[in-house]
Tab-separated table of C-alpha atoms and ligand atoms in Angstrom:
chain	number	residue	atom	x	y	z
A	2	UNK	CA	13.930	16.009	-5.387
A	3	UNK	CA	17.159	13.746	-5.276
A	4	UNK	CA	17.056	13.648	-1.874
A	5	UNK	CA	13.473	13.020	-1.954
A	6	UNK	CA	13.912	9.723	-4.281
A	7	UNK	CA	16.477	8.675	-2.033
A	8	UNK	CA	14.412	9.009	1.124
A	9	UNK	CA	12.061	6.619	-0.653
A	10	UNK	CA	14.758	4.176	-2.201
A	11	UNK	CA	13.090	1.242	-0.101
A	12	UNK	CA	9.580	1.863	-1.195
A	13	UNK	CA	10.053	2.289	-4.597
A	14	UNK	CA	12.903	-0.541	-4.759
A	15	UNK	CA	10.579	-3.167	-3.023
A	16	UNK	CA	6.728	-2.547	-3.638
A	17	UNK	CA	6.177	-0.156	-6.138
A	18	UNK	CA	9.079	-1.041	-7.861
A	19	UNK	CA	7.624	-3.990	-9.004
A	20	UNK	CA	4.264	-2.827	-10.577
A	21	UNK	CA	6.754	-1.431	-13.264
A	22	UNK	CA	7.198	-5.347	-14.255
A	23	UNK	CA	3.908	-6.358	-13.803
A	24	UNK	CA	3.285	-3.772	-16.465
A	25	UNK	CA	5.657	-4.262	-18.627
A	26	UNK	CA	4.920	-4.960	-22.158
A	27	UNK	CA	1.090	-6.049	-21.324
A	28	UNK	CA	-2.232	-4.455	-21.734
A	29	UNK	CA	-4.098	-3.889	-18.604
A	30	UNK	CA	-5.706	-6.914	-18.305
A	31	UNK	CA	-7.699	-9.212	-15.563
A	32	UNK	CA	-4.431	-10.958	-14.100
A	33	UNK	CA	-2.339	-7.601	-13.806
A	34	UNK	CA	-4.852	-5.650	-11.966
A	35	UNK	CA	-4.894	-8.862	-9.106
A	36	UNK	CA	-0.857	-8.754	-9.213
A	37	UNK	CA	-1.419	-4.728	-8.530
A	38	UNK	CA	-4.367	-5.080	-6.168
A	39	UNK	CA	-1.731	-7.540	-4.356
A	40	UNK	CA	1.211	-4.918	-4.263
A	41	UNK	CA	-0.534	-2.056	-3.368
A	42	UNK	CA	-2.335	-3.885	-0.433
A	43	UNK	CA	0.923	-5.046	0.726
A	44	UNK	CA	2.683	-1.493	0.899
A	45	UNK	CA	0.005	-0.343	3.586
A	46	UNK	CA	-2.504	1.463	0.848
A	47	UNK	CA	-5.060	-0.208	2.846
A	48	UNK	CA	-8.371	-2.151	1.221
A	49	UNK	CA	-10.723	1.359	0.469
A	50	UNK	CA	-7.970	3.448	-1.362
A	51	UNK	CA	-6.567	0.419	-3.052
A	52	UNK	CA	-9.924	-0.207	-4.675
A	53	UNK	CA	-10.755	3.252	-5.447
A	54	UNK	CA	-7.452	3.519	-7.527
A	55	UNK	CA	-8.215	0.105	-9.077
A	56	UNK	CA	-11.529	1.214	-10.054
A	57	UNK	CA	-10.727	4.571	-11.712
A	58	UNK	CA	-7.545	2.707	-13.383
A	59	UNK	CA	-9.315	0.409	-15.018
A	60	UNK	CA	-12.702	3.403	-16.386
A	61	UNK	CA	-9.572	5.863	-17.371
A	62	UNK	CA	-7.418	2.897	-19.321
A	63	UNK	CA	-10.924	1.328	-20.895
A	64	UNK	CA	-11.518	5.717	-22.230
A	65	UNK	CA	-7.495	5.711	-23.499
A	66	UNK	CA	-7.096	2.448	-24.647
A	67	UNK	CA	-3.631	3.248	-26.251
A	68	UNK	CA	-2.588	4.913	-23.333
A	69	UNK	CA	0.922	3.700	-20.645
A	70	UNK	CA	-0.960	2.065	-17.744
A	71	UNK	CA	1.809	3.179	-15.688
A	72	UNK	CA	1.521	7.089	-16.232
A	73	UNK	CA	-2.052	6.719	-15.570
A	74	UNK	CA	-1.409	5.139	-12.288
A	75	UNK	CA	0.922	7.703	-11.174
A	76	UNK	CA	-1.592	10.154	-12.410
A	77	UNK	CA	-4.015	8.772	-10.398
A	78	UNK	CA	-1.892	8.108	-7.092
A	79	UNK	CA	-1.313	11.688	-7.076
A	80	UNK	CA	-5.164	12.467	-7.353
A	81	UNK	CA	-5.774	10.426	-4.529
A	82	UNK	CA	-3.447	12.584	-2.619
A	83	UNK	CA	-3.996	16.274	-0.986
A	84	UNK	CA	-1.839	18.767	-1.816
A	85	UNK	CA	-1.225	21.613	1.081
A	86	UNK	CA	2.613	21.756	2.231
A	87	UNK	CA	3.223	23.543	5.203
A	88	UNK	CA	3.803	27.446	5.587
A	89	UNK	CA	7.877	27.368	5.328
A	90	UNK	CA	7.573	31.281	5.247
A	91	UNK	CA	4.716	32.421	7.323
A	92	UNK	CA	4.596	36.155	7.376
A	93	UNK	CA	2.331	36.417	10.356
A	94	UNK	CA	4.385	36.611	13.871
A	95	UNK	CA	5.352	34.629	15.901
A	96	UNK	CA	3.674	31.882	13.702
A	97	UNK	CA	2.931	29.305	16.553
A	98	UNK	CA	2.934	25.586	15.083
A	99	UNK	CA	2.067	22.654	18.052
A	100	UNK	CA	3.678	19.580	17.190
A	101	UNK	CA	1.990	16.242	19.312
A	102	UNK	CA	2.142	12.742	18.851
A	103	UNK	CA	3.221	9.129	20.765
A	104	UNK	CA	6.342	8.485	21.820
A	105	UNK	CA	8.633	7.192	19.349
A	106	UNK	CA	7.422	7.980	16.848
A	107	UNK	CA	10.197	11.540	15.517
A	108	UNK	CA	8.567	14.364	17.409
A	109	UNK	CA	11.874	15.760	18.986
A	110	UNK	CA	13.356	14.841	15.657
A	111	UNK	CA	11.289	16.363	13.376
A	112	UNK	CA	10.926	19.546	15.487
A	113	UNK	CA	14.127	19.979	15.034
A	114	UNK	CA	14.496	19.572	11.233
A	115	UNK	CA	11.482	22.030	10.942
A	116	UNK	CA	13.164	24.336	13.405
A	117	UNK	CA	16.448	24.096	10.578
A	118	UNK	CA	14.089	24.845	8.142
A	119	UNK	CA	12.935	27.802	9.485
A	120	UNK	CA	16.479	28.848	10.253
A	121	UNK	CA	17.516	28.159	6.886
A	122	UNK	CA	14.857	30.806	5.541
A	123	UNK	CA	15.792	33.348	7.443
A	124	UNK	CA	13.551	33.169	10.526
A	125	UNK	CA	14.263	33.052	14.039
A	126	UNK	CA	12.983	30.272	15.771
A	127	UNK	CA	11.977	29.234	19.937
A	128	UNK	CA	11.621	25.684	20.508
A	129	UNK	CA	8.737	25.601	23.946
A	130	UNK	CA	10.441	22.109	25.602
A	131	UNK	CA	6.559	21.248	26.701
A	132	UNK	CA	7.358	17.072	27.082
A	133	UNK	CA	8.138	17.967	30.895
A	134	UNK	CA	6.906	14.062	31.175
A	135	UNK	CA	9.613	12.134	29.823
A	136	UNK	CA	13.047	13.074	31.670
A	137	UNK	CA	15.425	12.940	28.440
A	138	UNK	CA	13.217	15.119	26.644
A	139	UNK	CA	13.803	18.719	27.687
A	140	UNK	CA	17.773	17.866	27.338
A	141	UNK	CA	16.878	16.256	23.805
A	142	UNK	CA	15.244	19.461	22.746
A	143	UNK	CA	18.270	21.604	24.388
A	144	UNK	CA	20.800	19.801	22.233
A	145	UNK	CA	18.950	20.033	19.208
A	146	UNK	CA	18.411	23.909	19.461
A	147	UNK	CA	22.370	24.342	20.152
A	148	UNK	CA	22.803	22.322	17.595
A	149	UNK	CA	20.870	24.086	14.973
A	150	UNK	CA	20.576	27.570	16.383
A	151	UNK	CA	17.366	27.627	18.400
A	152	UNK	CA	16.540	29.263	21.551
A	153	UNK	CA	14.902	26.734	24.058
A	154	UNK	CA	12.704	27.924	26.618
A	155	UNK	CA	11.964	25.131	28.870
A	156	UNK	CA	11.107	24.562	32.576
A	157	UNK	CA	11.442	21.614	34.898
A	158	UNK	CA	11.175	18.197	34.708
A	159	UNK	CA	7.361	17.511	36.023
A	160	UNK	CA	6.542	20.914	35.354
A	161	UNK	CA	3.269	22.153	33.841
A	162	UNK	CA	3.442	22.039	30.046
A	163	UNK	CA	1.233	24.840	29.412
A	164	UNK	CA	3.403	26.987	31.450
A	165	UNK	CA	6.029	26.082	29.458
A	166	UNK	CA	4.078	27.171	26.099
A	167	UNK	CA	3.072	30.337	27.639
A	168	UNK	CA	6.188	31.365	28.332
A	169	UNK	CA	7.451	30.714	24.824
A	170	UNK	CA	4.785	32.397	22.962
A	171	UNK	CA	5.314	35.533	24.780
A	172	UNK	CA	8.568	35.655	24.670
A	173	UNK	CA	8.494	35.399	21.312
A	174	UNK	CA	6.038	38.662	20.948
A	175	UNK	CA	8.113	40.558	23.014
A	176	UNK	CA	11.237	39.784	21.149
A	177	UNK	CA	9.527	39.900	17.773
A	178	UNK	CA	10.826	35.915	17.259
A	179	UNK	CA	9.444	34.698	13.829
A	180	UNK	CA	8.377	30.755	14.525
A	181	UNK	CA	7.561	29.438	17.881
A	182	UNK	CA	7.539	25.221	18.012
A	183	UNK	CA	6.065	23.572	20.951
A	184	UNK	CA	7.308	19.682	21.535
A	185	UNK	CA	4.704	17.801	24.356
A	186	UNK	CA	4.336	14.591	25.762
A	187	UNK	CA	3.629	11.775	24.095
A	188	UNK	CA	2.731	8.842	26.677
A	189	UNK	CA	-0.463	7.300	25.468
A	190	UNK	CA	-0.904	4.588	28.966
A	191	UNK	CA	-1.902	8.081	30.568
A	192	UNK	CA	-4.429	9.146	27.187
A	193	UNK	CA	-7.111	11.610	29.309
A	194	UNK	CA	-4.328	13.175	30.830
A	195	UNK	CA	-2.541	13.765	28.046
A	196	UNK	CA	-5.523	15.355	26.292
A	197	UNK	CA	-6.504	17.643	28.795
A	198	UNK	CA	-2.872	18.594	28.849
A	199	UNK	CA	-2.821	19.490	24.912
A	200	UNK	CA	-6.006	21.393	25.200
A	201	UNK	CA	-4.875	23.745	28.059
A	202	UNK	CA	-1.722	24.474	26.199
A	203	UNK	CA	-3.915	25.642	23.299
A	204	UNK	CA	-5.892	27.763	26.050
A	205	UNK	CA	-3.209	29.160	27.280
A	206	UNK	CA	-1.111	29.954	24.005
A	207	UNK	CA	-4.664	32.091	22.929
A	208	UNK	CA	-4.655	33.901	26.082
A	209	UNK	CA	-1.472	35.612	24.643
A	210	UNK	CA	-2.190	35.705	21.031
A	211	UNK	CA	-5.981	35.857	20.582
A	212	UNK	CA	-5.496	33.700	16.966
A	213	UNK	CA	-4.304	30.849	19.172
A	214	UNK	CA	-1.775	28.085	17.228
A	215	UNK	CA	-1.156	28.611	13.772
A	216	UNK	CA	-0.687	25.047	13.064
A	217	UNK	CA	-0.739	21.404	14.845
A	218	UNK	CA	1.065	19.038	13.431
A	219	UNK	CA	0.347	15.493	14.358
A	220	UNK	CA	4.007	13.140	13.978
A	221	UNK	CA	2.834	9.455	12.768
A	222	UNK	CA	5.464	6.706	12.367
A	223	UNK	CA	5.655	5.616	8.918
A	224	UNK	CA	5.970	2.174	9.837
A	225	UNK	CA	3.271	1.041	11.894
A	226	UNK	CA	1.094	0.980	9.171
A	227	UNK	CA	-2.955	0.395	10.861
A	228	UNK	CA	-1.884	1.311	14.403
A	229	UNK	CA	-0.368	4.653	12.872
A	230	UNK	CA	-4.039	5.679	12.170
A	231	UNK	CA	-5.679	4.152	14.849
A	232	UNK	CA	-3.150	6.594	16.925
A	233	UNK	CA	-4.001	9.061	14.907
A	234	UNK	CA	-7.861	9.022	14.999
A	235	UNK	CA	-7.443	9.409	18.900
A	236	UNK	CA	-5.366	12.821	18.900
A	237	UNK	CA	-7.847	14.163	16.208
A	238	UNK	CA	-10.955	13.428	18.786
A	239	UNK	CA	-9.217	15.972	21.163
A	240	UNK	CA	-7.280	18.076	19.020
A	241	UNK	CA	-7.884	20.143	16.278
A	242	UNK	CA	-5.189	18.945	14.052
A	243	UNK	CA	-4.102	20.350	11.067
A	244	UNK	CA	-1.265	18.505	9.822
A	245	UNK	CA	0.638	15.574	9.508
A	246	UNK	CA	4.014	14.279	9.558
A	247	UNK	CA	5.324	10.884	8.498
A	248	UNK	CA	8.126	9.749	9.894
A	249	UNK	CA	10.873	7.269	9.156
A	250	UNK	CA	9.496	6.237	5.422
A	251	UNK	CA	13.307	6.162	4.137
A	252	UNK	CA	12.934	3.219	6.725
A	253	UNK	CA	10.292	1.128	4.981
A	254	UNK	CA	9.228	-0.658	1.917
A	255	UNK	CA	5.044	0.358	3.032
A	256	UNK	CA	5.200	3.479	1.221
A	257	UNK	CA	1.155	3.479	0.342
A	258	UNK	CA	0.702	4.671	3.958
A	259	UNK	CA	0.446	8.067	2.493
A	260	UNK	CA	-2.305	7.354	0.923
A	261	UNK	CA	-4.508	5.259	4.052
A	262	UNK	CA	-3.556	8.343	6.346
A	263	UNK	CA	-4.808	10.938	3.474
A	264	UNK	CA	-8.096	8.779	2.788
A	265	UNK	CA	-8.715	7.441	6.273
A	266	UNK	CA	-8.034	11.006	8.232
A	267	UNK	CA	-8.799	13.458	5.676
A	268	UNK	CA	-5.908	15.228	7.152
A	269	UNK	CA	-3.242	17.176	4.528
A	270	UNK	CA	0.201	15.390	5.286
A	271	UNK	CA	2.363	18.186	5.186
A	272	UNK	CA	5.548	17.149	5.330
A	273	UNK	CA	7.614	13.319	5.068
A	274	UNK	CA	10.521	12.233	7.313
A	275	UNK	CA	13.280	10.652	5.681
A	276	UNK	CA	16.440	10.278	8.143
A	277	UNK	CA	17.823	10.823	11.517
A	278	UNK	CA	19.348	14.257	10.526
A	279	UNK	CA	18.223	17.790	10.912
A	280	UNK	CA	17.801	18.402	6.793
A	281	UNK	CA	16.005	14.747	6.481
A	282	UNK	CA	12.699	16.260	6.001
A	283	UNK	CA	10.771	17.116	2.723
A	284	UNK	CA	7.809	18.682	2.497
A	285	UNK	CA	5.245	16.472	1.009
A	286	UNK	CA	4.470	16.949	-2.542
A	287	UNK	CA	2.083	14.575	-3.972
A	288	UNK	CA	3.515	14.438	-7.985
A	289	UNK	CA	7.299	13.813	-6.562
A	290	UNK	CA	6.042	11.160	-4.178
A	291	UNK	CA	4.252	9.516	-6.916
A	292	UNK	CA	6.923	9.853	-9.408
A	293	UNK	CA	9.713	8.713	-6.441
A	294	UNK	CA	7.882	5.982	-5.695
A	295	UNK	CA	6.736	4.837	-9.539
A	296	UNK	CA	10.684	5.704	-10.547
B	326	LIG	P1	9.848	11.266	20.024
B	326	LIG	O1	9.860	10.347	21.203
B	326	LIG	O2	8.553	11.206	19.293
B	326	LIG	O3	10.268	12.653	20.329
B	326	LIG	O4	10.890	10.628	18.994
B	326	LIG	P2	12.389	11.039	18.634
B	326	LIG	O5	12.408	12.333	17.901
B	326	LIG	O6	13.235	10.909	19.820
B	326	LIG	O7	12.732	9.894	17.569
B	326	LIG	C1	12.747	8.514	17.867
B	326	LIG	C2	13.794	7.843	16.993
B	326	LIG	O8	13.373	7.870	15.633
B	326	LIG	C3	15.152	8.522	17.011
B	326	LIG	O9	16.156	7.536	17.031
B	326	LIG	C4	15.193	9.315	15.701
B	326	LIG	O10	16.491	9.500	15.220
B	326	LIG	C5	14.386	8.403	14.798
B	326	LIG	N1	13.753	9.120	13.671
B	326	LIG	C6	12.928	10.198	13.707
B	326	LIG	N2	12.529	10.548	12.468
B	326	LIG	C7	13.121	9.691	11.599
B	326	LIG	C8	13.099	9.511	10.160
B	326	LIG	O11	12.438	10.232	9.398
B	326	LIG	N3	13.847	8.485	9.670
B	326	LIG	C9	14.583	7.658	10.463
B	326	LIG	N4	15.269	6.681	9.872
B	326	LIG	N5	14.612	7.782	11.799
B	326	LIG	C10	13.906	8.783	12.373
């Protein structure tokens, strides 16, 4: 959990931080709900989920009139969030998890971490280098799986992602490999393409194991706030996705993201990305992000 508060030292120093004076010392009344509306509009809660939480705060505080505004809040943050962390030790195998998103925004990254993860519990993982777009990427993914102790299976530069995939996922069978993680491309000027490409890996991967992927995890960037979900709301049209990362929040004061991605997608976020290194990723539990952000 330390590591967790940390991760969100920004949001909960800036933003949320301050609802703790707002409330200090004063009954919920006309002028403190406006200051609150203010703050939690400002730290990317968006308009909907900020009213919602107003409007509950105010019929729960008016029931338990001698009660700490402040707990309720947090009790009612974490309400507003869905709890379903990711499966850190699947038992099915290989447990295939697809992992797509723009550019930019910690897919390489956070494959990795997850990959570490996995490691770290005992499984063996095979990192599928499927962004054959981008020329950096396959070497990315190479140094990351030295680095942590990942096998990469990965193909040419220009070379057909799903091939790439398939080739994973069945080497994993045959070698009895626990987690299989496939990185793809994540250039959004070429969107169709891009989709298609996504949808024949998931072909592809089920022509091997009938179940198909266990898990896609969609990567949003903490701080782009709107444009995060608008992103979002074009994979999910193609995609079946399951999951979601945020990225980067140890980056930004707009911590109430969480809760506009949760409402607006209706997506579990399943884990949080809170630094550049391989153990910077927590999995998303809705009471400690409340209580890390509240203090
Ligand atoms: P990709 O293009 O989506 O694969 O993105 P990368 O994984 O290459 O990440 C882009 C940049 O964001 C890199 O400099 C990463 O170190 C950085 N990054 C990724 N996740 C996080 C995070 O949770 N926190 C911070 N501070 N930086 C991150």
């Amino acid at each position: 959990f330390d590591k967790f508060k940390k991760g969100l030292e920004k949001a909960r120093n800036t933003f949320f931080g301050s609802i703790k004076t707002i409330f200090a010392g004063k009954t919920l009344d006309d002028e403190t709900l406006e200051e609150l509306e203010e703050i939690l509009v400002m730290s990317d809660m968006g308009v909907e989920v900020t009213q919602k939480i107003l409007k509950e705060l105010k019929e729960f505080y008016k029931k338990s009139d001698d009660s700490d505004p402040l707990i309720l809040l947090r009790d009612i943050m974490e309400e507003n969030l869905t709890n379903e962390p990711i499966n850190l030790n699947p038992t099915k195998k290989p447990y295939v998890i697809l992992v797509v998103g723009v550019n930019g925004n910690g897919k390489t990254t956070t494959i990795a971490k997850l990959a570490n993860q996995y490691i770290k519990n005992g499984k063996s993982v095979v990192l599928a280098a499927g962004d054959t777009f981008r020329a950096a990427a396959i070497e990315q993914l190479k140094h990351w799986g030295e680095k942590i102790g990942a096998e990469v299976i990965a193909h040419e530069h220009g070379s057909d992602a799903a091939a790439v995939a398939f080739d994973a996922v069945k080497h994993a069978k045959a070698k009895g490999k626990d987690v299989v993680l496939i990185d793809t491309a994540g250039r959004l000027h070429n969107k169709s393409n891009l989709m298609e490409e996504l949808k024949k890996i998931k072909r592809v991967v089920q022509k091997e194991l009938p179940e198909g992927i266990d898990e896609t995890l969609l990567i949003l960037d903490g701080t782009t706030g709107q444009n995060g979900i608008v992103q979002a709301k074009a994979f999910k049209e193609t995609v079946d996705i399951t999951g979601i990362v945020i990225t980067k929040l140890d980056g930004t004061a707009k911590g109430g993201i969480a809760f506009a991605i949760d409402h607006d997608l209706n997506i579990p976020i399943r884990m949080i990305g809170v630094g550049e290194k391989e153990d910077d990723l927590q999995p998303f539990v809705p009471h400690e992000y409340c209580d890390a952000l509240l203090g």
